JSON list of C-alpha atoms in Angstrom, two decimals:
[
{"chain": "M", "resi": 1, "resn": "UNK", "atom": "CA", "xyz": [0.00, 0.00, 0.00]},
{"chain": "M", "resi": 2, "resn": "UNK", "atom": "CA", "xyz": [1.49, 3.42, -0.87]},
{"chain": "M", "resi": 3, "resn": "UNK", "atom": "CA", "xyz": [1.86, 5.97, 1.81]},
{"chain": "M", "resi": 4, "resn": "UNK", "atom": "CA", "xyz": [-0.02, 9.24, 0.99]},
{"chain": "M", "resi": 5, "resn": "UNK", "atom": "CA", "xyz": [2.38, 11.35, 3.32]},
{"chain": "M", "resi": 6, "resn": "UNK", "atom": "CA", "xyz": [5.32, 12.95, 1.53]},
{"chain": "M", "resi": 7, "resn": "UNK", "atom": "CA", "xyz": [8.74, 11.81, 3.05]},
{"chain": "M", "resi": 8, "resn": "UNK", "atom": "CA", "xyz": [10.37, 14.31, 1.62]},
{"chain": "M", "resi": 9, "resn": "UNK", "atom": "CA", "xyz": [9.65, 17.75, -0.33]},
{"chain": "M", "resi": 10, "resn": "UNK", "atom": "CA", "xyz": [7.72, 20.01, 2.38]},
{"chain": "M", "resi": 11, "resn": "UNK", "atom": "CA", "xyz": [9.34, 23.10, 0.63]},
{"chain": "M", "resi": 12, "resn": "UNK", "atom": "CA", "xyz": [7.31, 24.86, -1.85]},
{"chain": "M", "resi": 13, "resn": "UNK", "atom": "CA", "xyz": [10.38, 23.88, -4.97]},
{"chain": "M", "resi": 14, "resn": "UNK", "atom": "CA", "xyz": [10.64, 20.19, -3.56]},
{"chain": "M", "resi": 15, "resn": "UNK", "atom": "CA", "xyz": [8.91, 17.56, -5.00]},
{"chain": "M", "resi": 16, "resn": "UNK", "atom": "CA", "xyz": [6.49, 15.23, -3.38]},
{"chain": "M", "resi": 17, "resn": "UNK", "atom": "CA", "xyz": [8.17, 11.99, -2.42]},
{"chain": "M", "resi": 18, "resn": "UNK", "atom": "CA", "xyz": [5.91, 8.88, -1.83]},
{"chain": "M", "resi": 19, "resn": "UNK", "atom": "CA", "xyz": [6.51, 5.58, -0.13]},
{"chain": "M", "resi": 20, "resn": "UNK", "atom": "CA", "xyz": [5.10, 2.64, -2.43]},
{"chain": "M", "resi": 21, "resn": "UNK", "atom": "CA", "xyz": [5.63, 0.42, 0.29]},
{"chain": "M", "resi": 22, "resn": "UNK", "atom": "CA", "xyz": [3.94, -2.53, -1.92]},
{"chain": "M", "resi": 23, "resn": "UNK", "atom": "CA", "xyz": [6.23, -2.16, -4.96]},
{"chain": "M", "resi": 24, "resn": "UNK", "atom": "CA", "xyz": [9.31, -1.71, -2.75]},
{"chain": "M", "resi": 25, "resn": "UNK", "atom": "CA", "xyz": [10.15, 2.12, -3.97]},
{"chain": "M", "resi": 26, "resn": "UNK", "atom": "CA", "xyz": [10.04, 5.55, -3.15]},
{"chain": "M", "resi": 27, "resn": "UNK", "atom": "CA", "xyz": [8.34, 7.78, -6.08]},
{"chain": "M", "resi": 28, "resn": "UNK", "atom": "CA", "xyz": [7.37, 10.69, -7.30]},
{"chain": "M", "resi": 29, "resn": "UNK", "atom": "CA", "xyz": [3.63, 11.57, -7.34]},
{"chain": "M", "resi": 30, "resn": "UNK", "atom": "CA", "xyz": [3.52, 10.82, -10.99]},
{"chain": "M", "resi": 31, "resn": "UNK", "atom": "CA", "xyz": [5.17, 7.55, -10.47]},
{"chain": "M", "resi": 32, "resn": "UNK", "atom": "CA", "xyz": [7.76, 8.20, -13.37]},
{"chain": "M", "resi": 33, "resn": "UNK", "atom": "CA", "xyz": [10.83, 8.77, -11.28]},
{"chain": "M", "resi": 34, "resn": "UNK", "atom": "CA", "xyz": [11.78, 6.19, -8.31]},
{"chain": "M", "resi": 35, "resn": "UNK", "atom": "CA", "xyz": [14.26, 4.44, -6.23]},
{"chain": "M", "resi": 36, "resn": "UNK", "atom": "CA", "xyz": [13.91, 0.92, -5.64]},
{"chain": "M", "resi": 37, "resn": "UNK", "atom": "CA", "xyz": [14.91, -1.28, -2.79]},
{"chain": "M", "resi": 38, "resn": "UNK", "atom": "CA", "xyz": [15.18, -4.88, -1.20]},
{"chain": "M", "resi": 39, "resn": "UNK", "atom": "CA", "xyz": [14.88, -5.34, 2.37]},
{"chain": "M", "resi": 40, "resn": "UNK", "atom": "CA", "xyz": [17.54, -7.89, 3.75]},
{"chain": "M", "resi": 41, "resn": "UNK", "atom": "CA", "xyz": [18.79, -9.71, 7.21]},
{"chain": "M", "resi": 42, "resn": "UNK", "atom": "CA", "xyz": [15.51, -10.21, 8.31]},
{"chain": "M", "resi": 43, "resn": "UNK", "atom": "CA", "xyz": [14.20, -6.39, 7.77]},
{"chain": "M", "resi": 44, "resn": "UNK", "atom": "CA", "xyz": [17.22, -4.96, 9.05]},
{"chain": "M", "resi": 45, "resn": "UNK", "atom": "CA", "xyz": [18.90, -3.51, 5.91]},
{"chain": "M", "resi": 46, "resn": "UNK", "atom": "CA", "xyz": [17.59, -1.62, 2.93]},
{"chain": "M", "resi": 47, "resn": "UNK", "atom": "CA", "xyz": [19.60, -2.08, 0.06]},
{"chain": "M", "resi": 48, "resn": "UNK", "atom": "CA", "xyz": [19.17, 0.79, -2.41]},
{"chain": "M", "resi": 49, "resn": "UNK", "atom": "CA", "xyz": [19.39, -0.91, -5.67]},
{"chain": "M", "resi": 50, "resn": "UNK", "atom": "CA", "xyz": [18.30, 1.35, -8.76]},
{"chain": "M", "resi": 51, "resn": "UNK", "atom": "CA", "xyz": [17.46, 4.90, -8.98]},
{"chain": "M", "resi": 52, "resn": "UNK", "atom": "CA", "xyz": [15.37, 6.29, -12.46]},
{"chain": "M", "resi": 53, "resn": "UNK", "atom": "CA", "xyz": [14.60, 9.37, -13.40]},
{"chain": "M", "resi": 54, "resn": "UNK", "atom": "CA", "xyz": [13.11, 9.91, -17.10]},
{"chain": "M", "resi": 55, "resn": "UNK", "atom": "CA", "xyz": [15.51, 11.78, -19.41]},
{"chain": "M", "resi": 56, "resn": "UNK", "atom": "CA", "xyz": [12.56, 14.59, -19.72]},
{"chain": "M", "resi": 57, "resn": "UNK", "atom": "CA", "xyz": [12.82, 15.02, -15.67]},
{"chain": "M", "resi": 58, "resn": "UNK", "atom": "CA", "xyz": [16.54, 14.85, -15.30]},
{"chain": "M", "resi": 59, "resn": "UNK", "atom": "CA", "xyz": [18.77, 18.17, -14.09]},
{"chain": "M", "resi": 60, "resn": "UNK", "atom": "CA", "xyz": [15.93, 18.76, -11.30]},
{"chain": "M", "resi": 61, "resn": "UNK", "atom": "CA", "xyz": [17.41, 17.09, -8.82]},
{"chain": "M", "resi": 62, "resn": "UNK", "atom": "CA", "xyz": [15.16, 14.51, -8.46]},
{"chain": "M", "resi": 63, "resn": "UNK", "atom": "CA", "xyz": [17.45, 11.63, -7.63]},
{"chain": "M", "resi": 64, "resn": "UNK", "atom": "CA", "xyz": [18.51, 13.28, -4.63]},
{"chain": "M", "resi": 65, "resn": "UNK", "atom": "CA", "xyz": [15.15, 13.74, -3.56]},
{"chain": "M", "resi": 66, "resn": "UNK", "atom": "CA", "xyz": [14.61, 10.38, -4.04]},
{"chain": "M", "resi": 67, "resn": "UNK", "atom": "CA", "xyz": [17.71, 9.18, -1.81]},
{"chain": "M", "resi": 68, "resn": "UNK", "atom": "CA", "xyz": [17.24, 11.76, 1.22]},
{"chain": "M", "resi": 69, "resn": "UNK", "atom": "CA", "xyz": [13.49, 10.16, 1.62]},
{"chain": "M", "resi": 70, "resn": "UNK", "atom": "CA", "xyz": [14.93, 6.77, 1.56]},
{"chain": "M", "resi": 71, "resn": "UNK", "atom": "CA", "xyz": [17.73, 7.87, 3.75]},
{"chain": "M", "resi": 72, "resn": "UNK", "atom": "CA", "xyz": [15.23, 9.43, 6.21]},
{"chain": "M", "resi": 73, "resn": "UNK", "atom": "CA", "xyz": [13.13, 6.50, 5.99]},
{"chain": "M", "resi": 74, "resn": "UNK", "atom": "CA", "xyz": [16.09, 4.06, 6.62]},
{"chain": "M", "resi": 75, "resn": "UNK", "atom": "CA", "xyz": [17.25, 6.17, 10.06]},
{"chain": "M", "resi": 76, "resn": "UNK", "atom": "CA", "xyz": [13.08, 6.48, 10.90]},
{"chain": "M", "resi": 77, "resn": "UNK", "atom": "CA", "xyz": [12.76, 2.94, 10.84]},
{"chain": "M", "resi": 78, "resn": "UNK", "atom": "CA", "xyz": [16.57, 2.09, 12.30]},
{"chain": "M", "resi": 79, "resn": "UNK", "atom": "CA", "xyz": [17.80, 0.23, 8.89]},
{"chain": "M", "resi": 80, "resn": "UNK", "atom": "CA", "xyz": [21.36, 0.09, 7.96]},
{"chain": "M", "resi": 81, "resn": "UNK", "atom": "CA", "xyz": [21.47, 0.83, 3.85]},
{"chain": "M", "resi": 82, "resn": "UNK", "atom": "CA", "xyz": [23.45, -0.59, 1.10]},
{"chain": "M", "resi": 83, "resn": "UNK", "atom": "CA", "xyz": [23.85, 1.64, -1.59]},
{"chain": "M", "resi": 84, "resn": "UNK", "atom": "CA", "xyz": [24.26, -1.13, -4.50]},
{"chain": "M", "resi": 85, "resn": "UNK", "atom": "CA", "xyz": [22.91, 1.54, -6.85]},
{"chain": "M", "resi": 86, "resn": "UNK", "atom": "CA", "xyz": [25.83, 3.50, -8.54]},
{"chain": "M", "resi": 87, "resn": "UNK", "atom": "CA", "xyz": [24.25, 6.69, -8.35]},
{"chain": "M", "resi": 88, "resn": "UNK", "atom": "CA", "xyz": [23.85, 6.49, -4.60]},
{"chain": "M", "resi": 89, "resn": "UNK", "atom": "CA", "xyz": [27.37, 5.29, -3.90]},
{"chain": "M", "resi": 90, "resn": "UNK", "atom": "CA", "xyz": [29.10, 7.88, -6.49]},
{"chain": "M", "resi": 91, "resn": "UNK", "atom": "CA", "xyz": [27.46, 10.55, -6.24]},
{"chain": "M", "resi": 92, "resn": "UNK", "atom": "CA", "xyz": [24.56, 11.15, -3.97]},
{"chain": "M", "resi": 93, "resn": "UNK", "atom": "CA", "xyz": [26.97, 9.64, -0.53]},
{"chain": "M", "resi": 94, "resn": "UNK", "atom": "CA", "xyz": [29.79, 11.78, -1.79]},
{"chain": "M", "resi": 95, "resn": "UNK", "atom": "CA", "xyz": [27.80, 15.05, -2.05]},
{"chain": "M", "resi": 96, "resn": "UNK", "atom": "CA", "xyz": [25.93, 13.96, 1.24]},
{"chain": "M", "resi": 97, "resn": "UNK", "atom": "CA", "xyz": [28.65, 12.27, 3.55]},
{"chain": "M", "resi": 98, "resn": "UNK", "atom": "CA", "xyz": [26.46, 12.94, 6.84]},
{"chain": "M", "resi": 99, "resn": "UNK", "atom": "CA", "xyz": [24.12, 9.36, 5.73]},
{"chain": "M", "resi": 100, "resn": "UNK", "atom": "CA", "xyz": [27.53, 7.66, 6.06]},
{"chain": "M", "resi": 101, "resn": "UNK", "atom": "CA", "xyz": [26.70, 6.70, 9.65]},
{"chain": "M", "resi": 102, "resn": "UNK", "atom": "CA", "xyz": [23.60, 4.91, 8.07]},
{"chain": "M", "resi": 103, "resn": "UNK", "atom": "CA", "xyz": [25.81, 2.22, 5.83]},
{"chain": "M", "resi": 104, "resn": "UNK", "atom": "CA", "xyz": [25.98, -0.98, 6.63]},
{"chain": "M", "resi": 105, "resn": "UNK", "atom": "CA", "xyz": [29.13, -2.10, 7.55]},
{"chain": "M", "resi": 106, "resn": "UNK", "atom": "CA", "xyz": [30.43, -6.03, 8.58]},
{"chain": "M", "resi": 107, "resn": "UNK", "atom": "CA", "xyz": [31.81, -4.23, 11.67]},
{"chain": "M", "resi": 108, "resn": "UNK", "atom": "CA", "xyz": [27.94, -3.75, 12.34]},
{"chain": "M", "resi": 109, "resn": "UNK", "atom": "CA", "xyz": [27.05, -7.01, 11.18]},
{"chain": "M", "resi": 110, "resn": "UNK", "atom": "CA", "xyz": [26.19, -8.94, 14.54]},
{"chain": "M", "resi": 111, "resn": "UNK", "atom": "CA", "xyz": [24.30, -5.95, 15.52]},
{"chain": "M", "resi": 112, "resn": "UNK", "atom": "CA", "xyz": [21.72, -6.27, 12.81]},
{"chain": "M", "resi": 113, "resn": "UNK", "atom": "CA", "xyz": [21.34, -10.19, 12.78]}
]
């Protein structure tokens, strides 16, 4: 079931971010840009796998949107993320090193089993 809160874009330029809980993404209203996820270890990790925004959306900053909703989900709900999609771990972490803490690590490992 998709949430009908925003996570993310309370500002008046920011988009609307929605949790599709059911399809395992976070989305725009329209549905045509998203990040999609697998939850792991027993719902203990997120692992961001694919980010897509639609060549007519992109230079709006959109993807970031989309990864500081799933970031503030992930510390909300106390989930440790891997960010298997490229886009998170090359550019969006880089740009936004204060989710760092959020990463799952094997140091953390027996903590989330």
């Amino acid at each position: 079931m998709a949430s009908t809160n925003p996570i993310a874009g309370s500002g008046t330029n920011a988009p609307k971010i929605i949790w599709n809980e059911a399809q395992r993404r976070f989305e725009t209203e329209d549905k045509k840009a998203y990040l999609q996820y697998v939850i792991k270890n027993q719902g203990k990790v997120i692992d961001m796998i694919h980010t897509f925004v639609p060549s007519s959306k992109r230079g709006l900053g959109l993807a970031s949107h989309l990864c500081a909703a799933a970031f503030n989900h992930a510390a909300a709900h106390s989930l440790a993320v891997v960010p298997s999609c490229s886009y998170i771990s090359d550019t969006f972490l880089p740009r936004n090193p204060t989710w760092n803490h959020l990463l799952y690590s094997e140091d953390k490992k027996s903590n989330l089993l």
